Amino acid sequence: MSVNGIEDPRPVVWFDIDNTLYSASTKISQAMGQRIHAYFVSLGLDEDDASELHHKYYTQYGLALRGLTRHHEIDPMDFDQKCDGTLPLEDLIQPSSSLRKLFQDIDRDKVRVWALTNAYKNHASRVLKILGLTDQIDGLVYCDYEEPNFTCKPEPEYYHNAMKRAGISDPSKCYFIDDSRLNVVSAKRLGWGRCVHFYETGLETVEGGKVKRLGLEGQQGTDEEGIEVISNLEQLRVIWTDIFTT
Ligand SMILES: [Mg+2]
């Protein structure tokens, strides 16, 4: 944040939350997918049409809700309450001492640490609290479902807004990690400096209501877009070695 109009010179490390700060093995994306599917069905669609539209909106907009608010008269807050709001997160994720240590070992004299999510703030705050990371995050950029025309990753506007919120004008000063390749590629194309794709080989996630298997093929290392690919957050200590104290 700029204080007295002076820009904080420290770069920002942006962490996605869902399926990044906790593993896809929790199957939270599956539980989310089921709830979103039920929401589409509740609009009067049959099962097949609901699946198709859910996936179409996810693919087109990066977020099913973005399509729902554009093309249907729905209340995004009602959607959030019924979908993310009913997830039994406390049963599915636990605080992790190693994850907390990872955050504690980030040198705050050098960088700031923010979360960048497509969820609404309620869900984001809830996950951070359960993981015991609330005090490790300097700021949160979330999807503001209360805004009629809210933006989300991977839309460039969302990243521009995030930088504005954090008071950062040079995109090369952004570090970023996300489990969605689309989100990482979008950031990279906007000039975000140190982009990492979190890819848990051998697991399954649900994106847009469809199961996506994360293959075992050689995904590690730097790919053709210049994006680092890792399967364990501890690898950040090596990739971003300049920002860790130990
Ligand atoms: Mg994610």
CSV table of C-alpha atoms and ligand atoms in Angstrom, one decimal:
chain,number,residue,atom,x,y,z
A,1,MET,CA,0.0,0.0,0.0
A,2,SER,CA,1.2,3.5,-0.7
A,3,VAL,CA,1.7,5.4,2.5
A,4,ASN,CA,1.6,9.2,2.2
A,5,GLY,CA,1.6,8.8,-1.6
A,6,ILE,CA,4.9,6.9,-1.6
A,7,GLU,CA,4.8,3.5,-3.4
A,8,ASP,CA,6.0,0.6,-1.4
A,9,PRO,CA,9.1,-0.5,-3.3
A,10,ARG,CA,8.7,-4.2,-2.3
A,11,PRO,CA,7.5,-6.6,-4.9
A,12,VAL,CA,4.3,-8.5,-4.2
A,13,VAL,CA,4.1,-12.3,-4.0
A,14,TRP,CA,0.6,-13.3,-5.1
A,15,PHE,CA,-0.7,-16.7,-4.0
A,16,ASP,CA,-3.9,-18.2,-5.4
A,17,ILE,CA,-5.8,-19.9,-2.6
A,18,ASP,CA,-8.0,-22.9,-3.8
A,19,ASN,CA,-6.1,-26.0,-4.9
A,20,THR,CA,-2.8,-24.0,-4.4
A,21,LEU,CA,-2.6,-23.4,-0.6
A,22,TYR,CA,-4.2,-26.8,-0.1
A,23,SER,CA,-3.9,-29.9,-2.2
A,24,ALA,CA,-6.4,-31.0,-4.8
A,25,SER,CA,-6.4,-34.3,-3.0
A,26,THR,CA,-8.8,-32.7,-0.5
A,27,LYS,CA,-11.4,-33.0,-3.3
A,28,ILE,CA,-12.8,-29.6,-2.4
A,29,SER,CA,-13.1,-28.7,-6.1
A,30,GLN,CA,-15.3,-31.8,-6.5
A,31,ALA,CA,-17.5,-30.7,-3.7
A,32,MET,CA,-17.7,-27.2,-5.2
A,33,GLY,CA,-18.5,-28.6,-8.6
A,34,GLN,CA,-21.4,-30.6,-7.2
A,35,ARG,CA,-22.9,-27.6,-5.6
A,36,ILE,CA,-22.5,-25.4,-8.7
A,37,HIS,CA,-24.1,-28.2,-10.7
A,38,ALA,CA,-27.0,-28.3,-8.3
A,39,TYR,CA,-27.4,-24.5,-8.7
A,40,PHE,CA,-27.6,-24.8,-12.5
A,41,VAL,CA,-30.2,-27.5,-12.1
A,42,SER,CA,-32.2,-25.3,-9.7
A,43,LEU,CA,-32.5,-22.8,-12.6
A,44,GLY,CA,-34.7,-25.3,-14.3
A,45,LEU,CA,-32.1,-27.1,-16.5
A,46,ASP,CA,-31.9,-30.8,-16.8
A,47,GLU,CA,-28.8,-32.6,-15.7
A,48,ASP,CA,-27.1,-32.7,-19.1
A,49,ASP,CA,-27.9,-29.1,-20.0
A,50,ALA,CA,-26.7,-28.0,-16.5
A,51,SER,CA,-23.3,-29.8,-17.0
A,52,GLU,CA,-22.9,-28.3,-20.5
A,53,LEU,CA,-23.7,-24.8,-19.5
A,54,HIS,CA,-21.6,-25.0,-16.3
A,55,HIS,CA,-18.6,-26.1,-18.3
A,56,LYS,CA,-19.2,-23.5,-21.1
A,57,TYR,CA,-19.4,-20.6,-18.7
A,58,TYR,CA,-16.3,-21.8,-16.9
A,59,THR,CA,-14.3,-22.1,-20.1
A,60,GLN,CA,-15.6,-18.8,-21.5
A,61,TYR,CA,-15.3,-16.7,-18.4
A,62,GLY,CA,-12.9,-18.5,-16.0
A,63,LEU,CA,-15.7,-18.7,-13.5
A,64,ALA,CA,-19.2,-20.3,-13.8
A,65,LEU,CA,-20.7,-17.5,-11.8
A,66,ARG,CA,-19.5,-14.9,-14.3
A,67,GLY,CA,-21.7,-16.5,-16.9
A,68,LEU,CA,-24.6,-16.9,-14.6
A,69,THR,CA,-24.6,-13.2,-13.7
A,70,ARG,CA,-24.4,-12.2,-17.3
A,71,HIS,CA,-27.0,-14.4,-18.8
A,72,HIS,CA,-29.4,-15.3,-15.9
A,73,GLU,CA,-31.2,-13.3,-13.2
A,74,ILE,CA,-29.4,-14.7,-10.2
A,75,ASP,CA,-28.2,-13.2,-7.0
A,76,PRO,CA,-24.4,-13.8,-6.8
A,77,MET,CA,-24.5,-13.7,-3.0
A,78,ASP,CA,-27.2,-16.4,-3.0
A,79,PHE,CA,-24.9,-18.5,-5.3
A,80,ASP,CA,-21.9,-17.9,-3.0
A,81,GLN,CA,-23.9,-18.9,0.1
A,82,LYS,CA,-25.3,-22.0,-1.5
A,83,CYS,CA,-22.0,-23.1,-3.2
A,84,ASP,CA,-18.8,-22.1,-1.3
A,85,GLY,CA,-20.8,-21.2,1.8
A,86,THR,CA,-21.9,-24.8,2.4
A,87,LEU,CA,-18.6,-26.5,1.9
A,88,PRO,CA,-17.5,-28.5,5.0
A,89,LEU,CA,-14.1,-27.0,4.8
A,90,GLU,CA,-13.3,-27.6,8.5
A,91,ASP,CA,-13.6,-31.3,7.8
A,92,LEU,CA,-11.5,-31.2,4.6
A,93,ILE,CA,-8.5,-29.0,5.4
A,94,GLN,CA,-6.3,-28.6,8.4
A,95,PRO,CA,-3.6,-26.1,9.4
A,96,SER,CA,-0.1,-27.2,8.2
A,97,SER,CA,3.0,-26.3,10.2
A,98,SER,CA,5.2,-26.7,7.2
A,99,LEU,CA,3.0,-24.4,5.1
A,100,ARG,CA,3.0,-21.8,7.8
A,101,LYS,CA,6.8,-22.1,8.1
A,102,LEU,CA,7.0,-21.6,4.4
A,103,PHE,CA,5.2,-18.3,4.7
A,104,GLN,CA,7.1,-17.3,7.8
A,105,ASP,CA,10.4,-17.9,5.9
A,106,ILE,CA,9.5,-15.3,3.2
A,107,ASP,CA,11.6,-12.2,3.9
A,108,ARG,CA,9.1,-9.4,4.5
A,109,ASP,CA,11.8,-6.8,4.2
A,110,LYS,CA,12.1,-7.8,0.6
A,111,VAL,CA,8.5,-8.6,-0.5
A,112,ARG,CA,4.9,-8.4,0.5
A,113,VAL,CA,2.5,-11.4,0.4
A,114,TRP,CA,-1.0,-11.1,-0.9
A,115,ALA,CA,-3.7,-13.7,-1.9
A,116,LEU,CA,-5.3,-13.5,-5.3
A,117,THR,CA,-8.5,-15.6,-5.6
A,118,ASN,CA,-11.5,-16.0,-7.8
A,119,ALA,CA,-13.6,-16.8,-4.7
A,120,TYR,CA,-15.6,-14.2,-2.8
A,121,LYS,CA,-14.0,-12.8,0.4
A,122,ASN,CA,-16.0,-15.1,2.8
A,123,HIS,CA,-14.6,-18.3,1.3
A,124,ALA,CA,-11.1,-16.9,0.9
A,125,SER,CA,-11.0,-15.6,4.5
A,126,ARG,CA,-12.4,-18.9,5.8
A,127,VAL,CA,-9.7,-21.0,4.0
A,128,LEU,CA,-6.9,-18.8,5.2
A,129,LYS,CA,-8.2,-19.0,8.7
A,130,ILE,CA,-8.5,-22.8,8.8
A,131,LEU,CA,-5.0,-23.0,7.3
A,132,GLY,CA,-3.7,-20.7,10.0
A,133,LEU,CA,-2.4,-18.2,7.5
A,134,THR,CA,-4.5,-15.1,8.1
A,135,ASP,CA,-1.7,-13.3,9.8
A,136,GLN,CA,0.8,-14.2,7.0
A,137,ILE,CA,-1.2,-12.4,4.3
A,138,ASP,CA,-0.7,-8.6,3.9
A,139,GLY,CA,-3.7,-8.3,1.6
A,140,LEU,CA,-6.5,-10.1,-0.2
A,141,VAL,CA,-7.8,-9.5,-3.7
A,142,TYR,CA,-11.0,-11.5,-4.2
A,143,CYS,CA,-13.9,-11.6,-6.7
A,144,ASP,CA,-16.3,-8.9,-5.7
A,145,TYR,CA,-19.6,-10.7,-6.4
A,146,GLU,CA,-21.5,-7.6,-5.1
A,147,GLU,CA,-20.2,-5.6,-8.1
A,148,PRO,CA,-22.6,-6.1,-11.1
A,149,ASN,CA,-19.8,-6.4,-13.6
A,150,PHE,CA,-17.1,-8.0,-11.4
A,151,THR,CA,-14.0,-9.3,-13.1
A,152,CYS,CA,-12.0,-12.5,-12.3
A,153,LYS,CA,-8.8,-14.3,-13.4
A,154,PRO,CA,-7.8,-14.7,-16.2
A,155,GLU,CA,-9.2,-11.4,-17.3
A,156,PRO,CA,-6.4,-8.8,-17.6
A,157,GLU,CA,-8.5,-6.2,-15.9
A,158,TYR,CA,-8.5,-8.4,-12.8
A,159,TYR,CA,-4.7,-8.4,-12.6
A,160,HIS,CA,-4.6,-4.6,-13.3
A,161,ASN,CA,-7.0,-4.1,-10.4
A,162,ALA,CA,-4.9,-6.3,-8.1
A,163,MET,CA,-1.8,-4.3,-8.9
A,164,LYS,CA,-3.7,-1.1,-8.2
A,165,ARG,CA,-5.0,-2.4,-4.9
A,166,ALA,CA,-1.5,-3.4,-3.8
A,167,GLY,CA,-0.1,0.0,-5.1
A,168,ILE,CA,2.3,-1.6,-7.5
A,169,SER,CA,2.9,-0.1,-11.0
A,170,ASP,CA,5.7,-2.4,-12.4
A,171,PRO,CA,4.3,-5.8,-13.3
A,172,SER,CA,7.8,-7.3,-13.3
A,173,LYS,CA,7.7,-6.9,-9.5
A,174,CYS,CA,4.9,-9.5,-9.2
A,175,TYR,CA,5.5,-13.0,-8.2
A,176,PHE,CA,2.6,-15.3,-8.8
A,177,ILE,CA,1.6,-18.9,-8.2
A,178,ASP,CA,-1.7,-20.5,-9.2
A,179,ASP,CA,-2.9,-24.1,-10.1
A,180,SER,CA,-4.8,-22.8,-13.1
A,181,ARG,CA,-2.6,-22.7,-16.1
A,182,LEU,CA,-4.9,-20.1,-17.8
A,183,ASN,CA,-4.5,-17.8,-14.9
A,184,VAL,CA,-0.7,-18.1,-14.9
A,185,VAL,CA,-0.4,-17.6,-18.6
A,186,SER,CA,-2.5,-14.5,-18.4
A,187,ALA,CA,-0.3,-13.0,-15.7
A,188,LYS,CA,2.8,-13.9,-17.6
A,189,ARG,CA,1.5,-12.2,-20.8
A,190,LEU,CA,0.9,-9.0,-18.7
A,191,GLY,CA,4.5,-9.0,-17.8
A,192,TRP,CA,4.2,-10.4,-14.3
A,193,GLY,CA,7.8,-11.3,-13.5
A,194,ARG,CA,8.0,-14.6,-11.7
A,195,CYS,CA,5.1,-16.9,-12.6
A,196,VAL,CA,4.8,-20.4,-11.3
A,197,HIS,CA,2.2,-23.0,-12.2
A,198,PHE,CA,1.3,-25.3,-9.3
A,199,TYR,CA,0.6,-28.7,-10.9
A,200,GLU,CA,0.0,-31.7,-8.7
A,201,THR,CA,0.8,-34.6,-10.9
A,202,GLY,CA,-1.3,-37.7,-10.6
A,203,LEU,CA,-4.3,-35.9,-8.9
A,204,GLU,CA,-7.7,-35.0,-10.2
A,205,THR,CA,-9.4,-31.7,-10.0
A,206,VAL,CA,-12.8,-30.5,-11.1
A,207,GLU,CA,-12.9,-27.4,-13.4
A,208,GLY,CA,-16.1,-26.2,-14.8
A,209,GLY,CA,-17.9,-29.3,-13.4
A,210,LYS,CA,-15.6,-31.7,-15.4
A,211,VAL,CA,-13.0,-33.9,-13.9
A,212,LYS,CA,-9.5,-33.0,-15.1
A,213,ARG,CA,-6.7,-35.5,-14.5
A,214,LEU,CA,-3.3,-34.0,-13.9
A,215,GLY,CA,-1.0,-36.3,-15.9
A,216,LEU,CA,2.2,-37.8,-14.7
A,217,GLU,CA,4.2,-36.7,-17.8
A,218,GLY,CA,7.3,-34.5,-17.3
A,219,GLN,CA,5.7,-31.3,-16.2
A,220,GLN,CA,8.4,-30.1,-13.9
A,221,GLY,CA,10.8,-27.3,-14.7
A,222,THR,CA,10.4,-24.3,-17.0
A,223,ASP,CA,7.9,-24.7,-19.9
A,224,GLU,CA,7.8,-23.1,-23.3
A,225,GLU,CA,6.1,-19.9,-22.0
A,226,GLY,CA,8.8,-19.4,-19.4
A,227,ILE,CA,6.6,-20.5,-16.6
A,228,GLU,CA,8.0,-22.6,-13.8
A,229,VAL,CA,6.0,-25.7,-13.0
A,230,ILE,CA,6.1,-27.2,-9.5
A,231,SER,CA,4.2,-29.9,-7.7
A,232,ASN,CA,5.1,-29.0,-4.1
A,233,LEU,CA,5.0,-25.5,-2.6
A,234,GLU,CA,8.4,-26.2,-0.9
A,235,GLN,CA,10.0,-26.0,-4.3
A,236,LEU,CA,9.3,-22.2,-4.1
A,237,ARG,CA,12.3,-22.0,-1.8
A,238,VAL,CA,14.5,-22.9,-4.7
A,239,ILE,CA,12.7,-21.1,-7.5
A,240,TRP,CA,12.2,-17.9,-5.5
A,241,THR,CA,15.4,-18.4,-3.5
A,242,ASP,CA,16.0,-14.6,-3.4
A,243,ILE,CA,12.9,-14.0,-1.2
A,244,PHE,CA,13.4,-16.6,1.5
A,245,THR,CA,15.3,-16.0,4.7
A,246,THR,CA,16.5,-19.5,5.1
B,1,MG,MG,-6.9,-22.3,-7.7
